[in-house]
Coordinates of C-alpha atoms and ligand atoms in Angstrom, one line a residue:
Chain I
X505 CA 147.1 117.2 47.8
X506 CA 150.4 118.6 46.8
X507 CA 152.5 117.2 44.0
X508 CA 155.4 115.1 45.1
X509 CA 158.6 114.5 43.1
X510 CA 161.6 112.1 43.2
X511 CA 164.6 114.4 42.8
X512 CA 167.5 112.2 43.8
X513 CA 168.3 108.5 44.1
X514 CA 171.1 106.4 45.4
X515 CA 171.7 102.7 45.3
X516 CA 174.7 100.6 46.4
X517 CA 175.8 97.5 44.5
X518 CA 173.6 94.5 45.6
X519 CA 175.1 91.2 46.5
X520 CA 177.3 89.5 49.1
X521 CA 179.2 92.6 50.3
X522 CA 182.0 93.3 52.7
X523 CA 180.3 96.5 53.9
X524 CA 178.1 96.7 57.0
X525 CA 174.4 97.6 56.9
X526 CA 175.3 101.0 58.4
X527 CA 177.9 101.7 55.7
X528 CA 175.5 100.7 52.9
X529 CA 172.6 102.7 54.3
X530 CA 174.8 105.8 54.6
X531 CA 176.3 105.4 51.2
X532 CA 172.9 105.2 49.5
X533 CA 171.6 108.2 51.5
X534 CA 174.6 110.3 50.7
X535 CA 174.4 109.5 47.0
X536 CA 170.7 110.4 46.9
X537 CA 171.3 113.7 48.5
X538 CA 174.2 114.5 46.2
X539 CA 172.1 113.6 43.1
X540 CA 169.2 115.7 44.3
X541 CA 171.5 118.7 44.5
X542 CA 169.6 120.1 47.5
X543 CA 171.1 121.3 50.8
X544 CA 171.1 118.5 53.3
X545 CA 169.7 120.9 55.8
X546 CA 166.5 121.2 53.8
X547 CA 165.6 117.6 54.6
X548 CA 163.0 117.6 57.3
X549 CA 162.6 113.9 58.1
X550 CA 164.1 110.6 57.4
X551 CA 162.1 107.3 56.8
X552 CA 164.3 104.2 57.3
X553 CA 163.3 100.7 56.5
X554 CA 165.1 97.5 57.7
X555 CA 163.9 94.1 58.7
X556 CA 166.8 92.0 60.0
X557 CA 169.0 94.6 61.7
X558 CA 168.9 92.4 64.7
X559 CA 171.4 90.1 62.8
X560 CA 174.0 92.9 63.1
X561 CA 172.8 93.8 66.6
X562 CA 171.8 97.2 65.4
X563 CA 168.3 98.6 65.4
X564 CA 167.1 102.3 65.2
X565 CA 169.4 103.2 62.3
X566 CA 167.6 106.4 61.5
X567 CA 169.5 108.6 63.9
X568 CA 172.8 107.1 62.9
X569 CA 172.2 107.9 59.3
X570 CA 171.0 111.5 60.2
X571 CA 174.0 112.0 62.4
X572 CA 176.3 110.8 59.7
X573 CA 174.7 113.3 57.3
X574 CA 175.2 116.1 59.8
X575 CA 171.5 116.5 60.5
X576 CA 171.1 114.7 63.9
X577 CA 168.3 117.0 65.0
X578 CA 165.7 115.9 62.4
X579 CA 163.3 113.1 63.2
X580 CA 163.6 109.6 61.8
X581 CA 161.1 106.8 61.6
X582 CA 161.9 103.1 61.5
X583 CA 159.6 101.0 59.3
X584 CA 159.3 97.3 58.7
X585 CA 156.9 95.6 56.3
X586 CA 158.7 92.4 55.4
X587 CA 159.8 92.5 51.8
X588 CA 157.8 95.7 51.2
X589 CA 159.4 97.8 53.9
X590 CA 161.1 100.1 51.4
X591 CA 157.7 100.9 49.7
X592 CA 156.1 101.4 53.1
X593 CA 158.7 103.9 54.1
X594 CA 158.3 105.7 50.7
X595 CA 154.6 105.8 51.3
X596 CA 154.9 107.4 54.7
X597 CA 157.2 110.1 53.2
X598 CA 154.7 110.6 50.4
X599 CA 151.8 111.0 52.8
X600 CA 153.8 113.6 54.8
X601 CA 154.8 115.6 51.7
X602 CA 151.6 115.4 49.8
X603 CA 149.8 116.6 52.8
X604 CA 152.2 119.5 53.2
X605 CA 153.4 118.5 56.7
X606 CA 157.0 118.4 55.3
X607 CA 158.4 119.7 52.0
X608 CA 161.5 117.5 51.7
X609 CA 162.3 114.0 53.0
X610 CA 164.8 111.2 52.7
X611 CA 163.8 107.6 52.4
X612 CA 166.3 104.8 53.0
X613 CA 166.0 101.0 52.9
X614 CA 168.8 98.6 53.6
X615 CA 169.5 95.0 54.5
X616 CA 172.6 93.0 55.5
X617 CA 172.1 89.2 55.4
X618 CA 175.3 87.7 54.1
X619 CA 176.8 87.0 57.5
X620 CA 174.2 84.3 57.9
X621 CA 174.2 80.9 56.3
X622 CA 171.2 79.8 54.2
X623 CA 169.5 77.7 56.9
X624 CA 169.6 80.6 59.3
X625 CA 168.3 83.1 56.8
X626 CA 165.6 80.6 55.8
X627 CA 164.5 80.4 59.4
X628 CA 164.5 84.2 59.9
X629 CA 162.5 84.8 56.8
X630 CA 159.9 82.2 57.8
X631 CA 159.2 84.5 60.8
X632 CA 157.3 86.8 58.4
X633 CA 154.7 84.0 57.9
X634 CA 151.9 83.3 60.4
X635 CA 154.1 81.4 62.9
X636 CA 151.5 79.0 64.5
X637 CA 149.7 78.1 61.3
X638 CA 152.5 78.2 58.8
X639 CA 156.1 78.7 60.0
X640 CA 156.0 76.3 62.9
X641 CA 155.3 73.4 60.5
X642 CA 158.5 74.1 58.6
X643 CA 157.3 76.0 55.6
X644 CA 159.9 78.4 54.1
X645 CA 159.4 81.5 52.0
X646 CA 160.3 79.6 48.8
X647 CA 157.8 76.9 50.1
X648 CA 154.9 79.4 50.5
X649 CA 155.4 80.7 46.9
X650 CA 155.9 77.1 45.8
X651 CA 152.4 76.4 47.2
X652 CA 151.0 79.2 45.1
X653 CA 152.9 77.9 42.1
X654 CA 151.5 74.4 42.6
X655 CA 148.0 75.8 42.7
X656 CA 148.6 78.1 39.7
X657 CA 150.1 75.3 37.6
X658 CA 147.3 72.9 38.6
X659 CA 144.5 75.4 37.9
X660 CA 145.8 77.2 34.8
X661 CA 148.3 74.8 33.3
X662 CA 151.2 77.2 33.9
X663 CA 154.4 75.3 33.0
X664 CA 158.0 75.1 34.1
X665 CA 159.1 76.7 30.9
X666 CA 156.8 79.6 31.5
X667 CA 158.4 80.1 34.9
X668 CA 161.8 79.6 33.3
X669 CA 161.1 82.4 30.8
X670 CA 160.6 84.9 33.6
X671 CA 164.0 83.9 35.1
X672 CA 165.8 84.0 31.7
X673 CA 164.5 87.4 31.0
X674 CA 165.3 88.8 34.4
X675 CA 168.8 87.3 34.3
X676 CA 169.3 88.8 30.8
X677 CA 168.3 92.3 32.1
X678 CA 170.4 91.8 35.2
X679 CA 173.5 91.0 33.1
X680 CA 173.4 94.6 31.9
X681 CA 172.9 96.1 35.4
X682 CA 176.3 96.8 36.9
X683 CA 174.7 97.0 40.4
X684 CA 172.9 93.6 40.2
X685 CA 173.7 90.8 42.5
X686 CA 173.7 88.1 39.7
X687 CA 175.0 89.6 36.5
X688 CA 174.8 86.6 34.3
X689 CA 172.5 85.5 31.5
X690 CA 171.2 81.9 31.7
X691 CA 169.5 79.6 29.2
X692 CA 166.4 77.3 29.5
X693 CA 168.6 74.2 29.9
X694 CA 170.5 75.8 32.8
X695 CA 167.2 76.8 34.3
X696 CA 165.5 73.4 34.0
X697 CA 168.6 71.6 35.4
X698 CA 169.0 73.8 38.4
X699 CA 168.4 72.1 41.8
X700 CA 165.0 72.1 43.3
X701 CA 164.6 74.4 46.4
X702 CA 160.9 73.8 47.0
X703 CA 159.2 72.0 44.1
X704 CA 158.1 73.2 41.6
X705 CA 160.6 76.1 42.3
X706 CA 164.2 75.7 41.6
X707 CA 167.4 77.7 42.3
X708 CA 166.7 79.8 39.2
X709 CA 163.2 80.6 40.2
X710 CA 164.4 82.2 43.5
X711 CA 165.9 85.5 44.3
X712 CA 169.2 85.3 46.2
X713 CA 169.8 86.6 49.8
X714 CA 171.4 90.0 49.1
X715 CA 173.0 92.9 51.0
X716 CA 172.4 96.3 49.7
X717 CA 170.8 99.7 50.2
X718 CA 168.7 102.3 48.2
X719 CA 167.6 105.8 49.0
X720 CA 165.5 108.6 47.5
X721 CA 165.1 112.3 48.2
X722 CA 161.5 113.4 47.8
X723 CA 160.1 117.0 47.7
X724 CA 156.7 118.5 47.2
X725 CA 155.6 121.3 45.0
X726 CA 156.3 123.9 47.6
X727 CA 160.0 123.1 47.5
X728 CA 161.7 125.2 44.9
X729 CA 163.5 123.1 42.4
X730 CA 164.2 124.1 38.9
X731 CA 165.0 121.3 36.4
X732 CA 163.8 120.4 32.9
X733 CA 162.5 117.0 33.8
X734 CA 160.8 115.8 36.9
X735 CA 159.7 112.4 38.1
X736 CA 156.3 113.0 39.7
X737 CA 154.6 110.5 42.0
X738 CA 151.1 110.1 40.6
X739 CA 150.0 107.5 43.2
X740 CA 151.3 105.7 46.2
X741 CA 148.8 103.1 47.4
X742 CA 149.1 100.2 49.9
X743 CA 146.7 97.4 50.8
X744 CA 146.6 94.1 52.6
X745 CA 145.5 90.4 52.4
X746 CA 144.9 87.7 55.0
X747 CA 148.4 86.9 56.3
X748 CA 147.8 83.2 56.4
X749 CA 147.9 81.7 52.9
X750 CA 145.3 79.0 53.3
X751 CA 142.8 81.5 54.7
X752 CA 142.5 83.3 51.3
X753 CA 139.8 82.3 48.9
X754 CA 142.4 81.6 46.1
X755 CA 146.1 80.5 46.3
X756 CA 146.7 81.6 42.7
X757 CA 146.9 85.4 43.3
X758 CA 147.4 88.1 45.9
X759 CA 144.1 90.0 46.8
X760 CA 146.0 93.0 48.3
X761 CA 147.7 93.6 44.9
X762 CA 144.4 93.9 43.2
X763 CA 143.1 96.3 45.9
X764 CA 146.2 98.5 45.9
X765 CA 146.2 98.7 42.1
X766 CA 142.6 99.8 42.1
X767 CA 143.4 102.5 44.6
X768 CA 146.5 103.7 42.7
X769 CA 144.6 103.9 39.3
X770 CA 141.8 105.8 40.9
X771 CA 144.0 108.4 42.6
X772 CA 146.1 108.9 39.4
X773 CA 143.1 108.9 37.0
X774 CA 145.0 106.5 34.8
X775 CA 144.1 103.3 33.1
X776 CA 146.3 100.3 32.9
X777 CA 147.0 100.9 29.2
X778 CA 148.6 104.2 30.1
X779 CA 151.4 102.4 32.0
X780 CA 154.5 102.0 29.8
X781 CA 156.8 99.9 32.0
X782 CA 156.8 98.2 35.4
X783 CA 159.0 96.8 38.1
X784 CA 157.2 94.0 39.9
X785 CA 158.0 91.8 42.9
X786 CA 159.5 88.6 41.5
X787 CA 160.9 87.1 44.7
X788 CA 160.1 83.9 42.8
X789 CA 159.3 83.6 39.1
X790 CA 155.6 82.6 40.0
X791 CA 155.3 85.9 41.8
X792 CA 156.0 87.9 38.6
X793 CA 153.3 85.9 36.8
X794 CA 150.8 86.5 39.6
X795 CA 151.8 90.2 39.8
X796 CA 151.0 90.8 36.2
X797 CA 147.6 89.0 36.5
X798 CA 146.8 90.7 39.9
X799 CA 147.5 94.1 38.5
X800 CA 145.4 93.2 35.4
X801 CA 147.9 93.4 32.6
X802 CA 147.0 89.9 31.6
X803 CA 143.9 87.8 32.3
X804 CA 144.1 85.2 35.1
X805 CA 146.1 82.2 34.1
X806 CA 147.7 83.9 31.1
X807 CA 150.7 85.6 32.7
X808 CA 153.0 82.7 32.1
X809 CA 152.1 82.5 28.4
X810 CA 152.7 86.2 28.0
X811 CA 156.1 85.8 29.5
X812 CA 157.0 82.8 27.3
X813 CA 155.9 84.8 24.3
X814 CA 158.3 87.6 25.1
X815 CA 155.8 90.3 25.8
X816 CA 157.5 91.3 29.0
X817 CA 161.1 91.7 27.7
X818 CA 162.6 95.1 27.9
X819 CA 161.8 95.7 24.2
X820 CA 158.4 93.9 24.4
X821 CA 154.9 95.2 24.6
X822 CA 155.1 95.7 28.4
X823 CA 158.7 95.8 29.7
X824 CA 158.8 94.1 33.1
X825 CA 161.7 94.2 35.5
X826 CA 164.2 95.9 33.2
X827 CA 166.5 96.1 36.2
X828 CA 166.8 92.3 36.5
X829 CA 164.1 92.2 39.2
X830 CA 164.6 90.6 42.5
X831 CA 165.7 87.5 40.7
X832 CA 168.9 88.9 39.2
X833 CA 169.3 92.4 40.7
X834 CA 168.9 90.8 44.1
X835 CA 166.6 91.2 47.1
X836 CA 168.0 93.1 50.1
X837 CA 164.6 93.0 51.7
X838 CA 163.9 96.5 52.9
X839 CA 165.9 98.1 50.0
X840 CA 163.9 96.4 47.3
X841 CA 160.9 98.7 47.2
X842 CA 163.1 101.8 46.9
X843 CA 165.4 100.1 44.4
X844 CA 162.4 99.5 42.2
X845 CA 161.7 103.3 42.2
X846 CA 165.4 104.0 41.5
X847 CA 165.0 101.9 38.3
X848 CA 161.9 103.8 37.3
X849 CA 163.8 107.0 37.8
X850 CA 166.9 105.9 35.9
X851 CA 164.8 104.5 33.0
X852 CA 162.9 107.8 32.8
X853 CA 166.1 109.8 32.6
X854 CA 167.7 107.3 30.1
X855 CA 170.5 106.5 32.5
X856 CA 170.6 102.7 32.1
X857 CA 172.6 100.5 29.8
X858 CA 171.1 100.6 26.3
X859 CA 170.7 96.8 26.4
X860 CA 167.9 97.2 28.9
X861 CA 166.7 100.8 28.2
X862 CA 162.9 100.7 27.5
X863 CA 161.8 102.7 24.5
X864 CA 159.0 104.7 26.1
X865 CA 159.8 105.2 29.8
X866 CA 157.0 107.6 30.3
X867 CA 154.7 106.2 33.0
X868 CA 156.1 103.6 35.3
X869 CA 154.6 101.4 38.0
X870 CA 156.2 99.6 41.0
X871 CA 154.6 96.6 42.7
X872 CA 156.2 95.4 46.0
X873 CA 154.9 92.6 48.1
X874 CA 155.5 92.0 51.8
X875 CA 155.7 88.3 52.8
X876 CA 153.1 86.3 50.8
X877 CA 151.0 89.4 50.2
X878 CA 149.9 90.5 53.7
X879 CA 151.2 93.9 52.6
X880 CA 151.3 95.2 49.0
X881 CA 152.4 98.5 47.6
X882 CA 151.7 100.0 44.2
X883 CA 153.3 103.3 43.2
X884 CA 152.9 105.1 39.9
X885 CA 155.3 107.7 38.4
X886 CA 155.3 110.0 35.5
X887 CA 158.1 111.9 33.8
X888 CA 156.9 115.5 33.5
X889 CA 158.5 118.5 31.9
Chain H
X1355 CA 135.5 81.8 76.4
X1356 CA 137.1 81.1 73.1
X1357 CA 140.6 79.6 73.1
X1358 CA 143.6 81.7 72.4
X1359 CA 146.5 81.0 70.0
X1360 CA 148.5 79.8 73.0
X1361 CA 146.0 76.9 73.4
X1362 CA 146.6 75.7 69.9
X1363 CA 150.0 73.9 70.4
X1364 CA 149.0 72.0 73.6
X1365 CA 145.8 70.8 71.8
X1366 CA 147.9 69.7 68.9
X1367 CA 150.0 67.5 71.2
X1368 CA 146.7 65.8 72.3
X1369 CA 146.1 65.2 68.6
X1370 CA 143.3 67.8 68.5
X1371 CA 142.9 70.5 65.8
X1372 CA 141.5 73.3 67.9
X1373 CA 139.6 75.7 65.6
X1374 CA 136.6 77.9 65.4
X1375 CA 133.0 77.5 64.3
X1376 CA 130.8 80.4 63.2
X1377 CA 127.3 80.4 64.7
X1378 CA 126.1 82.7 62.0
X1379 CA 127.2 81.0 58.8
X1380 CA 128.3 77.6 60.0
X1381 CA 131.8 77.7 58.5
X1382 CA 134.8 76.4 60.4
X1383 CA 138.5 77.4 60.3
X1384 CA 141.8 76.9 62.3
X1385 CA 143.6 80.3 62.4
X1386 CA 143.1 82.3 65.6
X1387 CA 140.8 85.2 64.6
X1388 CA 138.2 87.3 66.5
X1389 CA 135.6 87.3 63.7
X1390 CA 134.5 84.8 61.1
X1391 CA 136.7 85.3 57.9
X1392 CA 133.7 84.3 55.7
X1393 CA 130.9 86.5 57.1
X1394 CA 132.6 88.8 59.7
X1395 CA 130.3 87.6 62.5
X1396 CA 131.7 87.7 66.0
X1397 CA 129.4 84.9 67.1
X1398 CA 132.1 82.2 67.0
X1399 CA 132.9 79.2 69.3
X1400 CA 135.6 76.6 69.8
X1401 CA 135.4 73.4 67.7
X1402 CA 137.6 70.4 67.0
X1403 CA 138.2 70.3 63.3
X1404 CA 138.0 67.0 61.4
X1405 CA 141.3 65.0 61.0
X1406 CA 140.9 64.1 57.3
X1407 CA 141.1 66.0 54.1
X1408 CA 142.6 66.3 50.7
X1409 CA 145.6 68.1 49.2
X1410 CA 144.9 71.4 47.4
X1411 CA 148.5 72.4 46.7
X1412 CA 151.9 71.0 47.9
X1413 CA 155.6 71.6 47.7
X1414 CA 158.6 69.3 48.3
X1415 CA 161.1 71.4 50.2
X1416 CA 164.8 70.5 49.9
X1417 CA 166.0 73.7 51.6
X1418 CA 164.4 73.9 55.1
X1419 CA 164.8 76.1 58.2
X1420 CA 167.6 75.5 60.6
X1421 CA 165.5 73.8 63.3
X1422 CA 164.1 71.2 60.9
X1423 CA 167.3 70.2 59.1
X1424 CA 167.0 66.6 60.4
X1425 CA 163.6 66.1 58.8
X1426 CA 164.6 67.4 55.3
X1427 CA 163.4 67.0 52.7
X1428 CA 159.7 67.0 53.4
X1429 CA 156.4 68.1 51.8
X1430 CA 154.3 71.1 53.0
X1431 CA 150.7 71.0 51.8
X1432 CA 147.6 73.1 51.9
X1433 CA 144.9 70.7 52.9
X1434 CA 141.2 71.1 52.7
X1435 CA 139.6 69.2 55.6
X1436 CA 136.2 67.5 55.2
X1437 CA 134.4 70.5 56.7
X1438 CA 136.0 72.7 54.0
X1439 CA 138.4 74.4 56.5
X1440 CA 141.9 74.7 55.2
X1441 CA 145.2 74.1 57.0
X1442 CA 148.9 73.9 56.2
X1443 CA 150.8 70.8 57.4
X1444 CA 154.0 68.8 56.8
X1445 CA 153.6 65.4 55.2
X1446 CA 156.3 62.9 56.1
X1447 CA 155.6 59.8 54.0
X1448 CA 155.9 61.4 50.5
X1449 CA 158.4 60.1 48.0
X1450 CA 159.1 61.9 44.7
X1451 CA 158.3 58.7 42.8
X1452 CA 154.7 59.3 43.9
X1453 CA 154.4 62.2 41.5
X1454 CA 151.6 64.8 41.7
X1455 CA 149.6 64.4 44.9
X1456 CA 147.1 67.2 44.4
X1457 CA 143.7 65.8 45.3
X1458 CA 145.1 62.9 47.4
X1459 CA 143.4 62.1 50.7
X1460 CA 145.4 62.7 53.9
X1461 CA 144.9 62.2 57.6
X1462 CA 146.5 63.6 60.7
X1463 CA 149.6 61.8 62.0
X1464 CA 150.6 63.9 65.0
X1465 CA 151.2 67.4 66.3
X1466 CA 154.1 68.5 68.4
X1467 CA 156.6 71.4 68.8
X1468 CA 157.7 70.9 65.2
X1469 CA 154.2 71.6 64.0
X1470 CA 151.4 69.6 62.4
X1471 CA 152.1 66.4 60.5
X1472 CA 149.7 64.6 58.2
X1473 CA 150.2 61.4 56.2
X1474 CA 148.9 60.2 52.8
X1475 CA 146.1 57.7 53.5
Ligands
COA1037 C1 167.8 79.7 46.5 C2 168.7 79.6 47.7 C3 168.2 78.4 48.6 C4 170.1 79.3 47.3 O1 170.9 79.2 48.5 P1 172.3 78.4 48.6 O2 172.1 77.2 47.8 O3 172.7 78.3 50.0 O4 173.2 79.4 47.8 P2 174.6 80.1 48.2 O5 174.3 81.3 48.9 O6 175.4 79.1 49.0 O7 175.3 80.4 46.8 C5 175.8 79.4 46.0 C6 176.0 79.9 44.6 O8 174.7 80.0 44.0 C7 174.4 81.3 43.6 N1 173.1 81.7 44.0 C8 172.6 81.8 45.2 N2 171.3 82.1 45.2 C9 171.0 82.1 43.9 C10 169.8 82.3 43.2 N3 168.6 82.6 43.9 N4 169.7 82.3 41.9 C11 170.9 82.0 41.2 N5 172.1 81.8 41.8 C12 172.1 81.8 43.1 C13 175.4 82.2 44.4 O9 175.8 83.3 43.7 C14 176.6 81.3 44.5 O10 177.3 81.3 43.3 P3 178.9 81.3 43.3 O11 179.3 80.0 44.0 O12 179.3 81.4 41.9 O13 179.3 82.5 44.1 C15 168.6 80.9 48.5 O14 169.1 81.9 47.8 C16 167.1 81.2 48.9 O15 166.5 80.6 49.8 N6 166.6 82.3 48.2 C17 165.2 82.7 48.5 C18 165.3 83.9 49.4 C19 163.9 84.3 49.9 O16 163.2 83.5 50.3 N7 163.7 85.6 50.0 C20 162.4 86.1 50.4 C21 161.5 86.2 49.3 S1 159.8 86.6 49.8
ZN1038 ZN1 130.5 83.2 59.5

């Protein structure tokens, strides 16, 4: 397999934005190409992820992006994988580049949700569950993760304060991220007093509905680039789990995350202790705790304690979600997986605010979950000279 | 012939939980699948699942999808039926004053276009 590098990134501000999905996607794509410094004509294919384009009555955005960039003749592929669409698009580009089919590709993820009210978005999002056996009964996405939280708390004694510590950390990191949706720090009292969305999960356990886009330019080793530091993709692995939550053996973790991690470690030849910082899928605080346990950074049932003890702060033993995570940075569904990679890239090049810069951004991992874990992506990156 | 996912809702309206039974390992489940999720056998047949069980996990939802606004707030629970199969259902007679209901016994109340509804027994 050929080595693959991230050589340019672009990310719009996340939040409730005026701009259309089209403008956001094109802005991020443009910025990624500019940062990469390559000639746009060298890009051979575009991989575009989006989930709710139907809300803007616009599907098949790839050719629109390519046309706008002046490369309408190159192929594009539209990819949807619920909240992990961005990572799925990245993985497709990685496969094409590592296999040598293409040498340079553009990956874009975008979402536009703010024109809908919360009940509408709640309804659309529930469509990513198993309709007959979950969604039809009226469960929501916060509800599905709340069921996992309920089981986790019951089995391991995970507490509200442990969940709160995840939220407080991510809000703190997000307050130093100028592109984050929610740039404000919160304290435990604010967390505990916030309204319940789906018990035990409250407003401050949940990510917001965000608009936004992120993009990456990827090249393989056959593409001549000359620069002192490169961000190499050491592994890009995906796996799955039973779509329907109750059909899994356990409600307290996501099997696909364990499988994808095993694959990624095997391909990269790394051990978990080699990873120096991570961006994980914290759509709800419980999801960050389960992610750290599923990947294996902490034993089952001890992720909440680790968070409460501060181990996952940006200056802790294992920095987790230095970007603010989905919780504070925001969660524009199909942009999220790519935005995680943007954070890894920016951390590795010491481009982030010093209040959230991790001390050894040497080897980074991203963990991105689609729906309740039906799809999971794990990517590993290394800064190489 | 095994039932398809389209037969699930009409059966619900008759108060029946139309599921599957594995002839190889004996387990039962509700979700429409072509093979047994426990042993991968394709020797499976239709079965009516039991109508009683106990709560494994639950959530009290204040924010609900557009089509169920009139029923909010309500509980969604993962329920283990007496044959060990698991389902998700709405529970309509819960009040927050009842506290933690994990482990509580429940029984089917009704099924309709708004899904499967159980009640605390
Ligand atoms: C939590 C949730 C119900 C809040 O919705 P809401 O109450 O309608 O919130 P609004 O959009 O009306 O925003 C009201 C205020 O709360 C803030 N806010 C919204 N969501 C927030 C969140 N998750 N955390 C903190 N603050 C939030 C807004 O910024 C806004 O603040 P402002 O008045 O200062 O501008 C909604 O964001 C939600 O359902 N999130 C989960 C999304 C999801 O399921 N994603 C998929 C994950 S797999
Ligand atoms: Zn079987």
